[in-house]
Coordinates of C-alpha atoms in Angstrom, one line a residue:
M1 CA 19.5 -50.8 8.8
A2 CA 21.6 -47.6 8.3
T3 CA 20.0 -44.3 9.7
Q4 CA 19.9 -41.1 7.9
A5 CA 22.4 -39.0 7.6
P6 CA 22.1 -35.4 8.5
P7 CA 21.6 -33.0 5.0
A8 CA 25.0 -32.1 3.9
S9 CA 25.9 -28.2 4.2
T10 CA 25.8 -26.9 0.7
S11 CA 28.5 -24.6 1.8
D12 CA 30.9 -27.5 1.8
M13 CA 29.4 -28.7 -1.5
P14 CA 30.9 -27.2 -4.7
A15 CA 29.5 -24.8 -6.6
A16 CA 26.6 -26.6 -8.3
P17 CA 25.2 -26.0 -11.9
D18 CA 21.5 -24.3 -12.2
A19 CA 20.6 -28.0 -14.3
I20 CA 22.0 -31.8 -14.0
V21 CA 21.5 -34.7 -16.8
V22 CA 21.6 -38.0 -15.3
R23 CA 21.0 -41.2 -17.6
F24 CA 20.7 -44.5 -15.9
A25 CA 21.0 -47.7 -18.1
G26 CA 21.2 -51.0 -18.3
D27 CA 19.4 -54.4 -19.2
S28 CA 15.6 -54.5 -19.8
G29 CA 15.5 -56.5 -17.0
D30 CA 17.5 -54.3 -14.4
G31 CA 15.2 -52.5 -13.5
M32 CA 16.0 -48.7 -14.9
Q33 CA 12.8 -47.4 -15.4
L34 CA 12.0 -48.0 -11.9
T35 CA 15.1 -46.3 -10.5
G36 CA 14.8 -43.3 -13.2
G37 CA 10.8 -42.7 -12.1
Q38 CA 11.7 -43.6 -8.2
F39 CA 14.8 -40.7 -8.4
T40 CA 12.4 -38.3 -10.6
L41 CA 9.9 -38.1 -7.2
S42 CA 12.8 -37.7 -5.0
T43 CA 13.6 -35.1 -7.6
A44 CA 10.2 -33.3 -7.5
L45 CA 10.0 -33.7 -3.4
A46 CA 12.8 -31.8 -3.3
G47 CA 11.6 -29.0 -5.6
N48 CA 13.5 -28.8 -8.5
D49 CA 12.1 -28.4 -12.4
L50 CA 12.0 -31.6 -14.2
A51 CA 11.7 -33.2 -17.7
T52 CA 12.0 -37.4 -17.8
F53 CA 12.8 -39.3 -21.1
P54 CA 12.2 -43.0 -20.6
D55 CA 13.8 -45.1 -23.4
F56 CA 12.8 -49.1 -23.6
P57 CA 13.6 -51.8 -26.3
A58 CA 10.3 -53.0 -28.2
E59 CA 10.8 -56.8 -26.5
I60 CA 9.6 -57.9 -23.6
R61 CA 12.5 -59.5 -22.3
A62 CA 15.9 -59.1 -24.9
P63 CA 18.8 -60.9 -24.4
Q64 CA 20.2 -60.0 -21.5
G65 CA 23.5 -58.0 -22.0
T66 CA 22.8 -57.8 -25.7
L67 CA 23.0 -54.3 -27.4
F68 CA 19.3 -54.0 -28.1
G69 CA 18.2 -55.0 -25.2
V70 CA 19.6 -51.7 -23.5
S71 CA 16.8 -49.9 -21.3
A72 CA 17.9 -46.7 -20.5
F73 CA 16.2 -43.4 -18.4
Q74 CA 17.2 -39.8 -18.8
I75 CA 16.1 -36.8 -16.2
N76 CA 17.3 -33.3 -16.4
F77 CA 16.3 -31.4 -13.5
G78 CA 17.3 -28.2 -11.7
S79 CA 16.7 -25.2 -10.0
R80 CA 15.4 -23.4 -13.2
A81 CA 12.7 -23.8 -15.5
I82 CA 13.3 -26.9 -17.7
N83 CA 11.3 -27.8 -21.0
T84 CA 13.8 -30.9 -22.0
A85 CA 14.6 -34.0 -21.0
G86 CA 18.1 -32.7 -22.2
D87 CA 20.3 -33.0 -24.7
A88 CA 23.1 -35.1 -23.8
P89 CA 23.9 -36.3 -19.9
D90 CA 26.5 -35.3 -17.5
V91 CA 25.9 -38.0 -15.3
L92 CA 25.7 -41.9 -16.8
V93 CA 24.8 -45.0 -14.9
A94 CA 25.6 -48.2 -17.0
M95 CA 24.9 -51.4 -15.4
N96 CA 27.0 -53.7 -18.2
P97 CA 28.9 -53.1 -21.0
A98 CA 26.3 -53.4 -23.0
A99 CA 24.7 -50.3 -21.4
L100 CA 28.0 -48.6 -21.7
K101 CA 28.7 -49.4 -25.3
V102 CA 25.2 -47.7 -26.3
N103 CA 24.8 -44.7 -24.1
L104 CA 28.5 -43.7 -23.9
A105 CA 28.4 -41.5 -27.6
A106 CA 25.7 -39.4 -25.6
L107 CA 27.9 -38.6 -22.9
K108 CA 29.6 -34.9 -22.9
P109 CA 32.7 -34.7 -22.7
G110 CA 34.3 -34.6 -19.0
G111 CA 31.4 -36.3 -17.7
L112 CA 31.0 -39.1 -14.9
V113 CA 30.4 -42.4 -16.0
I114 CA 29.5 -44.6 -13.5
V115 CA 30.2 -48.7 -14.2
D116 CA 29.2 -52.1 -12.6
T117 CA 32.6 -53.8 -12.7
G118 CA 31.2 -56.8 -11.7
E119 CA 29.0 -57.2 -15.3
F120 CA 32.6 -56.3 -16.8
T121 CA 33.0 -60.4 -17.5
K122 CA 34.2 -61.8 -20.6
R123 CA 30.9 -63.0 -21.7
N124 CA 29.5 -60.0 -21.1
L125 CA 32.2 -58.2 -23.3
D126 CA 31.7 -60.3 -26.2
K127 CA 27.8 -59.6 -26.1
A128 CA 28.5 -56.3 -26.3
K129 CA 31.0 -57.1 -29.1
Y130 CA 33.7 -55.5 -27.2
D131 CA 37.3 -56.4 -27.9
A132 CA 38.9 -55.8 -25.0
S133 CA 37.5 -54.3 -21.8
P134 CA 37.0 -50.2 -22.0
L135 CA 37.7 -50.1 -18.8
D136 CA 41.5 -51.1 -19.2
D137 CA 42.3 -49.3 -22.4
E138 CA 42.1 -45.5 -23.3
S139 CA 38.5 -45.1 -24.6
L140 CA 37.2 -43.3 -21.5
A141 CA 40.1 -41.0 -21.1
K142 CA 38.4 -38.2 -21.6
F143 CA 35.5 -38.6 -19.1
D144 CA 36.2 -39.1 -15.5
V145 CA 35.6 -42.5 -14.6
L146 CA 34.1 -44.5 -11.2
A147 CA 34.4 -47.7 -12.0
F148 CA 33.2 -50.6 -8.9
D149 CA 31.8 -53.8 -8.5
I150 CA 27.9 -52.7 -7.4
S151 CA 26.8 -56.3 -7.8
A152 CA 29.4 -57.6 -5.4
R153 CA 28.2 -54.6 -3.1
T154 CA 24.5 -55.3 -3.5
I155 CA 25.0 -58.8 -2.0
E156 CA 26.8 -58.0 0.7
A157 CA 23.9 -55.3 1.9
V158 CA 21.6 -58.0 1.7
E159 CA 23.2 -61.2 2.4
P160 CA 21.3 -60.7 6.1
F161 CA 17.9 -61.1 4.5
G162 CA 18.9 -64.8 2.8
L163 CA 18.5 -64.2 -0.7
G164 CA 20.0 -66.3 -3.0
K165 CA 22.2 -64.5 -5.9
K166 CA 19.6 -64.3 -8.1
D167 CA 17.4 -62.5 -6.2
A168 CA 19.9 -60.6 -4.1
L169 CA 21.3 -59.2 -7.7
R170 CA 17.9 -58.0 -8.3
C171 CA 18.1 -55.1 -5.5
K172 CA 21.0 -53.7 -7.5
N173 CA 19.5 -51.0 -9.1
M174 CA 18.2 -50.0 -5.2
W175 CA 21.7 -49.9 -4.7
T176 CA 22.7 -47.5 -7.9
L177 CA 19.7 -45.4 -6.7
G178 CA 21.0 -45.2 -3.3
L179 CA 24.2 -43.7 -4.1
A180 CA 22.5 -41.0 -6.6
L181 CA 20.2 -40.2 -4.1
W182 CA 23.7 -39.1 -1.7
M183 CA 25.6 -37.5 -5.0
F184 CA 22.2 -35.4 -5.5
D185 CA 21.0 -34.5 -1.8
R186 CA 18.2 -36.4 -1.4
P187 CA 15.9 -37.6 1.0
R188 CA 15.7 -41.6 1.7
E189 CA 12.3 -41.8 3.3
P190 CA 10.0 -41.3 0.4
L191 CA 12.0 -44.2 -0.8
H192 CA 11.8 -46.5 2.3
D193 CA 7.9 -46.0 2.6
W194 CA 7.2 -46.7 -1.4
L195 CA 8.9 -50.0 -1.0
N196 CA 7.4 -51.1 1.9
K197 CA 3.8 -50.2 0.5
K198 CA 5.3 -52.6 -2.8
F199 CA 6.2 -55.0 -0.7
A200 CA 3.7 -54.7 2.0
K201 CA 3.1 -58.6 1.3
A202 CA 7.3 -59.5 1.4
P203 CA 8.6 -58.0 4.3
D204 CA 12.0 -59.4 4.0
I205 CA 11.9 -58.4 0.3
A206 CA 11.1 -54.6 1.3
A207 CA 13.8 -54.9 3.8
A208 CA 16.3 -56.3 1.6
N209 CA 15.6 -53.4 -1.1
I210 CA 15.6 -51.1 1.8
A211 CA 19.0 -52.3 2.7
A212 CA 20.6 -52.1 -0.2
L213 CA 19.4 -48.3 -0.7
D214 CA 20.8 -47.7 2.0
A215 CA 24.0 -49.6 1.7
G216 CA 24.6 -47.4 -1.4
H217 CA 23.4 -44.0 -0.3
A218 CA 26.5 -45.0 2.7
Y219 CA 28.8 -45.9 -0.1
G220 CA 29.3 -42.4 -1.4
E221 CA 28.6 -40.8 2.3
T222 CA 31.7 -43.0 3.7
A223 CA 33.8 -44.0 0.9
E224 CA 37.3 -42.6 0.6
L225 CA 37.1 -41.6 -3.2
S226 CA 38.5 -39.3 -5.4
A227 CA 37.7 -36.2 -7.2
P228 CA 34.8 -38.1 -10.1
L229 CA 32.2 -38.6 -7.3
K230 CA 30.9 -35.3 -5.4
Q231 CA 28.1 -34.6 -3.7
V232 CA 25.9 -31.7 -5.7
H233 CA 22.8 -29.7 -3.9
L234 CA 20.8 -27.7 -6.2
P235 CA 18.2 -25.4 -4.7
P236 CA 14.5 -25.8 -5.5
A237 CA 13.5 -24.1 -8.5
P238 CA 11.3 -21.0 -8.3
S239 CA 7.6 -21.5 -8.8
E240 CA 4.2 -20.3 -8.0
P241 CA 3.0 -21.3 -4.8
G242 CA 0.1 -24.2 -4.9
L243 CA 0.2 -28.4 -5.3
Y244 CA 2.2 -30.2 -7.2
R245 CA 2.6 -33.7 -8.0
T246 CA 4.8 -35.4 -10.7
I247 CA 3.0 -36.3 -13.6
T248 CA 3.6 -38.7 -17.3
G249 CA 1.5 -37.6 -20.8
A250 CA -0.8 -40.9 -19.8
E251 CA -2.4 -39.7 -16.7
A252 CA -3.1 -36.3 -17.5
V253 CA -5.0 -36.9 -20.2
S254 CA -6.6 -39.8 -17.8
L255 CA -7.2 -37.3 -15.7
G256 CA -8.1 -34.7 -17.7
L257 CA -10.7 -37.2 -19.5
V258 CA -12.5 -37.7 -16.1
A259 CA -12.6 -34.0 -16.0
G260 CA -14.1 -33.6 -19.0
A261 CA -17.2 -35.6 -18.0
Q262 CA -17.8 -34.2 -14.6
L263 CA -17.8 -31.2 -16.3
A264 CA -20.4 -32.1 -19.0
E265 CA -21.9 -33.7 -16.2
L266 CA -21.6 -37.5 -18.0
P267 CA -20.4 -40.9 -16.9
M268 CA -17.6 -41.8 -19.3
F269 CA -16.9 -45.3 -21.2
F270 CA -13.7 -45.8 -22.0
G271 CA -12.9 -48.9 -24.5
G272 CA -9.7 -49.4 -25.7
Y273 CA -7.3 -52.7 -26.7
P274 CA -3.7 -53.0 -25.4
I275 CA -1.5 -51.0 -27.9
T276 CA 2.5 -49.3 -26.6
P277 CA 2.2 -46.1 -25.8
A278 CA -1.6 -45.5 -25.1
S279 CA -2.3 -48.3 -23.1
A280 CA -1.2 -46.8 -19.9
I281 CA -4.2 -44.7 -20.4
L282 CA -6.5 -47.6 -20.1
H283 CA -4.2 -48.6 -16.8
H284 CA -4.7 -45.4 -15.4
L285 CA -8.8 -45.0 -16.0
A286 CA -9.7 -48.6 -14.9
R287 CA -8.4 -46.9 -11.1
L288 CA -11.2 -44.3 -11.4
K289 CA -14.2 -45.9 -11.3
E290 CA -15.5 -44.0 -8.3
Y291 CA -15.9 -41.2 -11.2
G292 CA -18.6 -42.6 -12.9
V293 CA -15.4 -44.3 -15.3
T294 CA -16.3 -47.6 -17.2
T295 CA -13.6 -49.3 -18.6
F296 CA -13.5 -52.2 -21.3
Q297 CA -10.1 -53.9 -22.2
A298 CA -12.0 -55.2 -25.8
E299 CA -10.9 -58.1 -28.4
D300 CA -9.5 -56.0 -30.9
E301 CA -9.5 -52.6 -31.9
I302 CA -12.6 -51.9 -33.9
A303 CA -14.8 -53.8 -31.0
A304 CA -13.1 -50.9 -29.2
V305 CA -14.3 -48.3 -30.5
C306 CA -17.6 -49.2 -31.6
A307 CA -18.3 -50.0 -28.2
A308 CA -17.6 -46.2 -27.2
I309 CA -19.7 -45.3 -30.0
G310 CA -22.5 -47.6 -28.7
A311 CA -21.8 -45.9 -25.1
S312 CA -22.3 -42.0 -26.9
Y313 CA -25.1 -43.1 -28.8
A314 CA -26.7 -44.3 -25.0
G315 CA -25.9 -40.8 -23.5
Q316 CA -22.2 -41.2 -22.2
L317 CA -18.9 -39.8 -22.9
G318 CA -17.7 -42.2 -25.3
V319 CA -13.8 -42.6 -25.4
T320 CA -11.1 -45.1 -27.0
S321 CA -7.5 -44.6 -27.5
S322 CA -4.7 -46.3 -29.5
S323 CA -1.2 -45.8 -31.1
G324 CA -1.0 -45.0 -35.3
P325 CA -2.0 -49.0 -36.4
G326 CA -5.1 -48.9 -34.0
I327 CA -6.0 -45.8 -35.1
A328 CA -5.8 -47.2 -38.4
L329 CA -8.3 -49.9 -37.7
K330 CA -10.8 -48.0 -36.1
T331 CA -11.1 -45.6 -39.1
E332 CA -14.1 -47.2 -40.7
A333 CA -15.7 -46.7 -36.9
L334 CA -14.2 -43.1 -36.6
G335 CA -16.5 -42.3 -40.1
L336 CA -19.5 -43.6 -38.5
G337 CA -18.9 -41.0 -35.3
I338 CA -18.6 -38.7 -37.7
M339 CA -21.7 -39.9 -39.5
T340 CA -24.2 -40.3 -36.4
E341 CA -22.4 -37.3 -35.1
L342 CA -21.9 -38.7 -31.7
P343 CA -19.3 -37.7 -29.4
L344 CA -16.4 -39.5 -29.0
V345 CA -12.9 -38.5 -28.2
V346 CA -10.0 -40.2 -29.8
V347 CA -6.7 -40.4 -28.5
N348 CA -3.8 -40.9 -30.5
S349 CA -0.5 -41.6 -29.0
Q350 CA 2.2 -41.8 -31.7
R351 CA 4.7 -44.1 -32.3
G352 CA 7.0 -44.5 -34.9
G353 CA 5.2 -45.6 -38.3
P354 CA 3.7 -46.7 -41.3
S355 CA 2.6 -50.6 -39.7
T356 CA 4.2 -51.8 -36.4
G357 CA 7.4 -49.5 -37.0
L358 CA 9.0 -48.5 -34.1
P359 CA 5.9 -49.6 -31.0
T360 CA 8.3 -48.3 -28.4
K361 CA 10.0 -44.6 -30.0
T362 CA 8.5 -41.4 -30.7
E363 CA 6.9 -39.8 -33.8
Q364 CA 4.6 -37.3 -35.2
S365 CA 3.3 -39.0 -38.4
D366 CA 0.0 -39.4 -37.3
L367 CA -0.9 -36.0 -38.5
Y368 CA -2.2 -36.9 -41.8
Q369 CA -4.3 -39.6 -40.7
A370 CA -5.9 -37.6 -38.0
V371 CA -6.3 -34.6 -40.4
Y372 CA -7.4 -36.3 -43.8
G373 CA -7.6 -40.2 -43.1
R374 CA -11.0 -41.5 -43.7
N375 CA -12.8 -42.4 -46.7
G376 CA -15.6 -39.4 -47.8
D377 CA -15.2 -36.0 -46.5
A378 CA -15.2 -37.1 -42.8
P379 CA -13.8 -33.6 -40.8
M380 CA -13.1 -33.5 -37.4
P381 CA -11.5 -31.6 -34.8
V382 CA -7.9 -32.4 -34.3
I383 CA -6.0 -31.1 -31.0
A384 CA -2.3 -31.9 -30.0
A385 CA -0.8 -31.6 -26.5
R386 CA 2.5 -30.2 -26.0
S387 CA 3.4 -31.2 -22.9
P388 CA 2.8 -34.2 -20.1
G389 CA 0.8 -30.9 -17.9
D390 CA -0.4 -29.8 -20.9
A391 CA -2.4 -33.1 -21.8
F392 CA -4.5 -32.2 -18.9
E393 CA -6.0 -29.5 -20.5
V394 CA -5.9 -30.7 -24.2
A395 CA -8.3 -33.4 -22.9
I396 CA -11.0 -31.2 -21.0
E397 CA -11.0 -29.3 -24.5
A398 CA -11.4 -32.3 -26.4
C399 CA -14.3 -33.6 -24.3
R400 CA -16.0 -30.2 -24.5
M401 CA -15.7 -29.8 -28.2
A402 CA -16.8 -33.8 -29.0
V403 CA -20.0 -33.0 -26.1
Q404 CA -20.7 -29.4 -27.5
Y405 CA -20.9 -29.8 -31.3
M406 CA -21.5 -34.0 -31.1
T407 CA -18.6 -35.2 -33.0
P408 CA -15.6 -37.2 -32.8
V409 CA -12.7 -35.4 -31.3
M410 CA -8.8 -36.6 -32.3
L411 CA -6.3 -35.6 -29.2
L412 CA -2.8 -36.3 -30.5
T413 CA 0.0 -37.2 -28.0
D414 CA 3.0 -39.1 -29.1
G415 CA 5.2 -42.0 -27.0
Y416 CA 7.7 -39.0 -25.4
I417 CA 4.7 -37.2 -23.9
A418 CA 3.0 -40.4 -22.3
N419 CA 5.4 -41.6 -21.1
A420 CA 8.1 -38.8 -19.5
A421 CA 7.1 -36.9 -16.6
E422 CA 7.3 -33.2 -15.7
P423 CA 5.9 -31.4 -12.4
W424 CA 2.4 -30.2 -13.0
K425 CA 0.5 -27.7 -10.6
V426 CA -2.8 -29.3 -9.8
P427 CA -5.4 -26.7 -10.9
D428 CA -7.9 -25.3 -9.0
P429 CA -11.1 -26.9 -10.5
S430 CA -13.1 -24.2 -10.2
S431 CA -11.2 -22.4 -12.8
F432 CA -13.0 -24.9 -15.7
E433 CA -16.4 -23.9 -17.1
P434 CA -18.8 -26.3 -16.8
F435 CA -20.1 -27.5 -20.4
P436 CA -23.3 -29.7 -19.4
A437 CA -24.3 -31.9 -21.7
K438 CA -28.2 -31.9 -22.7
F439 CA -30.3 -34.2 -24.5
L440 CA -33.3 -33.4 -26.3
T441 CA -36.4 -35.0 -24.4
E442 CA -39.0 -34.1 -26.6
P443 CA -39.9 -32.9 -30.0
R444 CA -39.4 -29.6 -30.6
G445 CA -42.3 -29.0 -33.2
E446 CA -45.1 -31.9 -34.1
V447 CA -42.8 -34.1 -36.0
L448 CA -39.5 -35.4 -34.3
E449 CA -36.6 -34.0 -36.2
P450 CA -33.0 -35.6 -35.2
Y451 CA -30.6 -33.3 -37.8
K452 CA -32.4 -30.0 -36.9
R453 CA -29.2 -28.2 -35.9
D454 CA -28.9 -25.7 -33.2
A455 CA -26.8 -22.2 -33.8
K456 CA -23.4 -24.4 -33.2
G457 CA -24.8 -26.7 -36.1
A458 CA -25.0 -29.7 -34.1
R459 CA -27.8 -32.0 -33.8
P460 CA -29.8 -32.6 -30.6
W461 CA -28.7 -35.9 -28.3
I462 CA -31.6 -38.2 -28.2
K463 CA -30.9 -40.9 -25.6
P464 CA -32.5 -44.1 -26.9
G465 CA -36.3 -45.4 -25.3
T466 CA -36.8 -41.7 -24.8
P467 CA -41.1 -41.9 -25.4
H468 CA -41.8 -40.5 -28.4
M469 CA -38.2 -40.1 -29.8
M470 CA -37.6 -42.9 -31.7
H471 CA -35.4 -41.9 -34.2
R472 CA -33.1 -43.8 -37.0
I473 CA -29.4 -43.8 -36.8
G474 CA -26.6 -45.2 -38.3
G475 CA -23.8 -45.2 -41.1
I476 CA -26.4 -44.7 -44.4
E477 CA -26.9 -40.8 -44.9
K478 CA -29.9 -39.8 -43.3
D479 CA -32.3 -36.9 -44.4
A480 CA -31.6 -33.5 -43.2
N481 CA -35.0 -32.9 -41.7
T482 CA -36.8 -36.6 -41.0
G483 CA -33.5 -38.3 -40.0
N484 CA -34.7 -41.2 -42.7
I485 CA -32.7 -42.9 -44.9
S486 CA -31.7 -40.8 -48.1
Y487 CA -30.1 -41.2 -51.5
D488 CA -30.7 -37.7 -52.9
P489 CA -28.3 -36.4 -54.4
A490 CA -29.3 -32.3 -53.4
N491 CA -29.3 -34.4 -49.5
H492 CA -26.4 -35.7 -49.9
Q493 CA -24.6 -32.8 -50.9
L494 CA -26.2 -30.5 -48.2
M495 CA -25.3 -32.9 -45.5
T496 CA -21.7 -33.3 -46.5
D497 CA -21.3 -29.2 -46.9
T498 CA -23.3 -29.0 -43.3
R499 CA -20.9 -31.3 -41.7
R500 CA -17.9 -30.0 -43.2
E501 CA -18.6 -26.4 -41.7
K502 CA -19.8 -27.1 -38.1
I503 CA -16.4 -28.2 -38.2
A504 CA -14.6 -25.5 -39.7
N505 CA -16.4 -22.7 -37.5
I506 CA -15.7 -24.4 -34.6
P507 CA -14.6 -21.5 -32.8
V508 CA -10.8 -21.6 -31.4
P509 CA -8.8 -19.4 -29.3
D510 CA -6.7 -17.0 -31.7
Q511 CA -3.0 -18.2 -32.0
E512 CA -0.4 -16.6 -29.8
V513 CA 3.3 -16.2 -29.8
A514 CA 4.8 -18.9 -27.9
F515 CA 8.2 -16.6 -27.5
G516 CA 9.4 -14.0 -29.2
E517 CA 8.0 -10.7 -30.7
T518 CA 5.0 -10.9 -33.2
T519 CA 7.0 -9.9 -36.2
G520 CA 10.0 -11.1 -37.2
K521 CA 12.6 -12.2 -40.5
L522 CA 11.7 -16.0 -38.9
A523 CA 8.9 -18.0 -36.8
V524 CA 9.5 -22.0 -36.4
V525 CA 6.1 -23.6 -35.9
G526 CA 5.6 -26.5 -34.0
W527 CA 2.8 -28.6 -33.0
G528 CA 2.9 -31.2 -30.0
S529 CA 6.2 -32.4 -28.1
T530 CA 8.3 -30.7 -29.9
Y531 CA 8.0 -27.1 -27.9
G532 CA 9.8 -27.7 -25.4
P533 CA 13.4 -27.9 -27.5
I534 CA 11.8 -25.4 -29.8
K535 CA 11.3 -23.2 -27.2
Q536 CA 15.1 -23.4 -25.9
A537 CA 16.2 -23.1 -29.4
V538 CA 14.3 -20.0 -30.3
R539 CA 15.4 -18.6 -26.5
R540 CA 19.2 -19.1 -27.3
S541 CA 19.2 -17.7 -30.9
I542 CA 17.6 -14.5 -30.1
D543 CA 20.0 -14.3 -27.8
K544 CA 22.5 -13.9 -30.2
G545 CA 20.3 -11.2 -31.9
C546 CA 18.6 -13.6 -34.3
S547 CA 15.3 -12.2 -35.6
V548 CA 13.4 -15.6 -34.7
S549 CA 9.8 -16.4 -32.7
H550 CA 8.4 -19.7 -31.4
I551 CA 4.7 -20.2 -32.7
H552 CA 3.0 -23.4 -31.3
I553 CA -0.1 -24.8 -32.5
R554 CA -2.5 -26.6 -29.9
H555 CA -5.7 -26.8 -32.5
I556 CA -4.4 -28.3 -35.8
W557 CA -8.3 -28.6 -37.2
P558 CA -9.9 -26.4 -37.4
L559 CA -6.9 -24.1 -37.4
P560 CA -6.6 -20.6 -35.6
K561 CA -8.6 -17.6 -37.8
N562 CA -5.9 -15.1 -37.4
L563 CA -3.0 -18.1 -37.9
G564 CA -2.8 -17.1 -41.7
E565 CA -2.2 -13.2 -41.0
L566 CA 0.2 -14.1 -38.2
L567 CA 2.6 -15.9 -40.1
E568 CA 2.3 -12.8 -42.9
G569 CA 4.5 -10.7 -40.7
F570 CA 7.1 -13.5 -40.5
D571 CA 9.8 -13.1 -43.9
R572 CA 10.1 -17.4 -43.3
V573 CA 8.7 -19.9 -41.5
L574 CA 10.5 -23.0 -40.4
V575 CA 8.3 -26.0 -39.1
P576 CA 10.1 -28.4 -37.4
E577 CA 8.2 -31.9 -36.9
M578 CA 9.0 -35.5 -36.7
N579 CA 7.7 -36.6 -39.2
T580 CA 8.3 -35.8 -43.1
G581 CA 6.7 -32.3 -43.1
Q582 CA 3.2 -32.9 -42.8
L583 CA 2.0 -29.9 -40.7
K584 CA 4.0 -28.1 -43.3
T585 CA 1.6 -29.2 -46.3
V586 CA -1.5 -28.4 -44.0
L587 CA -0.1 -24.6 -43.7
R588 CA 0.4 -24.5 -47.1
D589 CA -2.7 -26.4 -48.2
Q590 CA -4.8 -24.2 -45.7
L591 CA -2.7 -21.1 -45.8
L592 CA -0.7 -20.8 -48.4
V593 CA 2.3 -20.6 -46.5
D594 CA 5.2 -20.7 -48.1
A595 CA 6.4 -23.1 -45.1
E596 CA 9.4 -24.8 -44.9
S597 CA 10.4 -28.5 -43.3
L598 CA 13.1 -29.3 -40.3
T599 CA 12.4 -32.9 -40.5
K600 CA 13.2 -36.1 -37.9
T601 CA 11.9 -39.5 -38.5
S602 CA 15.1 -41.7 -36.4
G603 CA 11.8 -42.6 -33.6
Q604 CA 14.5 -39.7 -31.7
P605 CA 13.4 -36.3 -30.7
F606 CA 14.5 -32.9 -31.6
Q607 CA 17.4 -31.7 -29.7
I608 CA 17.8 -28.2 -28.6
A609 CA 20.6 -28.2 -30.6
E610 CA 19.8 -29.5 -33.5
L611 CA 16.8 -26.6 -33.9
E612 CA 19.2 -24.1 -33.0
E613 CA 21.7 -24.8 -35.9
A614 CA 19.0 -24.6 -38.1
I615 CA 17.5 -21.6 -36.8
C616 CA 21.3 -20.5 -37.4
A617 CA 20.9 -21.0 -41.1
Y618 CA 18.7 -18.8 -41.9
F619 CA 21.0 -15.9 -40.6
D620 CA 24.4 -17.1 -41.4
G621 CA 24.5 -15.6 -44.8
V622 CA 24.5 -19.1 -46.4
Q623 CA 21.6 -19.3 -49.1
G624 CA 19.9 -22.4 -49.6
N625 CA 21.3 -24.7 -46.4
E626 CA 17.4 -24.0 -44.6
G627 CA 15.5 -26.8 -43.6
G628 CA 15.9 -30.2 -44.9
Q629 CA 16.5 -33.8 -42.7
V630 CA 18.2 -33.4 -39.0
A631 CA 20.0 -37.2 -39.2
A632 CA 19.8 -39.6 -36.6
N633 CA 22.4 -39.3 -33.5
D634 CA 23.7 -41.3 -30.7
Q635 CA 22.8 -39.2 -27.8
Q636 CA 19.3 -38.7 -27.0
L637 CA 18.1 -42.0 -28.5
P638 CA 21.2 -44.2 -28.9
S639 CA 21.4 -46.8 -31.7
T640 CA 22.0 -50.5 -30.9
V641 CA 24.1 -50.7 -34.1
E642 CA 27.7 -51.1 -33.8
S643 CA 29.1 -48.5 -36.1
E644 CA 32.4 -49.5 -39.2

C-alpha cells in the first residue's frame, strides 16, 4: 500500500484561482455520485467553501455506455464564499465516450478534460453516436486533454487482491478520485477510514479500493506528465469560528424537523412514501429514533399523510413529505388537516412536472399547488428554503407555525436543494427559542368548546382519551362553538373567514433586502434555490454600476406585511423562477405589483450568466427586451439528445 506523501509546498505550485469547478461524469453504475460525495468531504475538511450539484438519470440503471445513462456530479469550491455549483466546469473527468459527449459543451474553453482511453472502444463510441474517436480528431483542440488508460491502471493496482476484471473495474472511480485528490492537494486518510468502515465486512474489497485510490494519487504524484496536469492548492475560505459539517438539503430538513419537535416538546411521527427526490428525508429520519422519531413507510401517499394527521390528533407532531405528484395525491387529506385544524408539516421537494415529469431534475413549479391547490377555501402557510443549510431553520419555523397556530404548513424545497451539499455551521441549540405545545386538559367553562380560539386564532389541542374532553373531529364543517356537525350557512361563512384570518394574521418577519440598496431601478425578487445565482448575478451587476437589488422571500403565504411597500421603492421588478411565472402571479394578485417574469422550465437551475444577462437588459437602453424565457442550455444540465 502506498504511503501518504508529504504535502507539496505551495511555493512550488502555480498561482491558483480563488474557485474551481470540477465535474465527474460517467455511467450511472460508475460511482460518480459516490466519487463526488467523497471529494466533497475532502474539500470540506480542507476548509474550502463549496456547493455541489449531483445530476443523475431517472432510470435505475440505464443501458451502459448510452447518452441517457450518463451520471454526473459537479462541485464548485474555493477560498472565497461559494453560492452556486458553478456555471461551467474548469475540469471535466469523463469516464467513457457518452460522458464526454454529453458534458463536453459545458467545459470552459481551455479547460482540462481527463478521459479513460480504455473505454473508447468501437462499441462504446457507437453507443455515444461518435463517427470517429474525438481523441483522434480536432474536436478537443480548444481544451487541454489528459487521456490515458484508467481502466488498465486500476486493474493493475488491484491485481494483488485476486479480483475478477468486472470487480476490479468497480474500483475505477476510486483510482480517479485518488488522482483528483492529488490534483487539488487533498489528504487521503479520511477516504481510507471511510472505505475501511464502509467495507468492514469485506476487508479485501476495502483494501482493493484503497489500493486503487492510492495508485491514482501516486500517478499524479510521480508520472512525468506535460502541462495539462498540475497540482493546485486552494487555501481555506474565510469563515466564522465554529463547528462545521457538510450537509445536503434533505439532511438539513430532517435535522430541522427533529429540532422543531424537540423545541415543541413533542414526539414526532413521520409518514412517507418513496418518491424522488423526497425519499432521502425518510431515510435520514429513520436513523434518528433516539430523538423520539417514529417513521412509517406507508403503502401509498394518501396513507402516509392520513397516518401523520392521525398522529397529530393523538398528540404528536405529524410530518409527511413528497414531491409534486405525491403532494397531488395528498391534497384531500391536506384539506382534512386544515378543516380539523391540527398541526402538520408537509415537505415538498419539487421536481419537474406535471405528472411524473422529470423525476431527477429540479423545478419550482409547485407554488400554485402549495398556495392554492386544495378544494374549497383552504389556506395554509407556505415557506421556502433557499439553500441546503437554510432548510434547517426553515424546518424549525414550519414546526413552530404548525404547533402554535394549529395548522398544516407547507415547506418547499426542490431537487437541487435536496441533493446539493454545502458547508454548514452547526448552530448553538440554545439560540433557538422553545415553543412547547400546550394541550387542553379540562374545559375552560361549564361546557367544552373545542373550537374556542386563543388570541392567535388557534383552537385548543385535545388529546383523545382525556377525561371529560370528548369532542367531534373530522372533515365535515363544525359549529364554531360546540364543535358539533353544522350545515348552517352563517356558521360556514364564519368558520371559513376565521380559518382564513388565522393564516393571514400569522406574524412573519419583515422582508429585508438580501443584497443591494432598499430602493433603486430594479429589484430582482426570488424564492427557493434561485438564491445563490441571483445573489451572484446582482453582485456582478452592481459592480458594473447597475442600480439593482436582490430580495429573496422565505414566507410565501402569508407574505411579509412590508413587502409591497419595499417593492414600491423600485422602478421595475423582475422575478426569476424555474416555472412559468407563479410567484410573479402571487405578487400581482396580493400586492398589485407590475412584476415581470424570467422563467426557466428545462429542469435546469439558473446560471449566474443567464441572470446577469437578464438584469443587464434593464439597463441597455433597448426597450421591450426585459424578462421572458431562458432557453435550455448544454452546460449545467446537458441534453442527451444529439444535435442535428
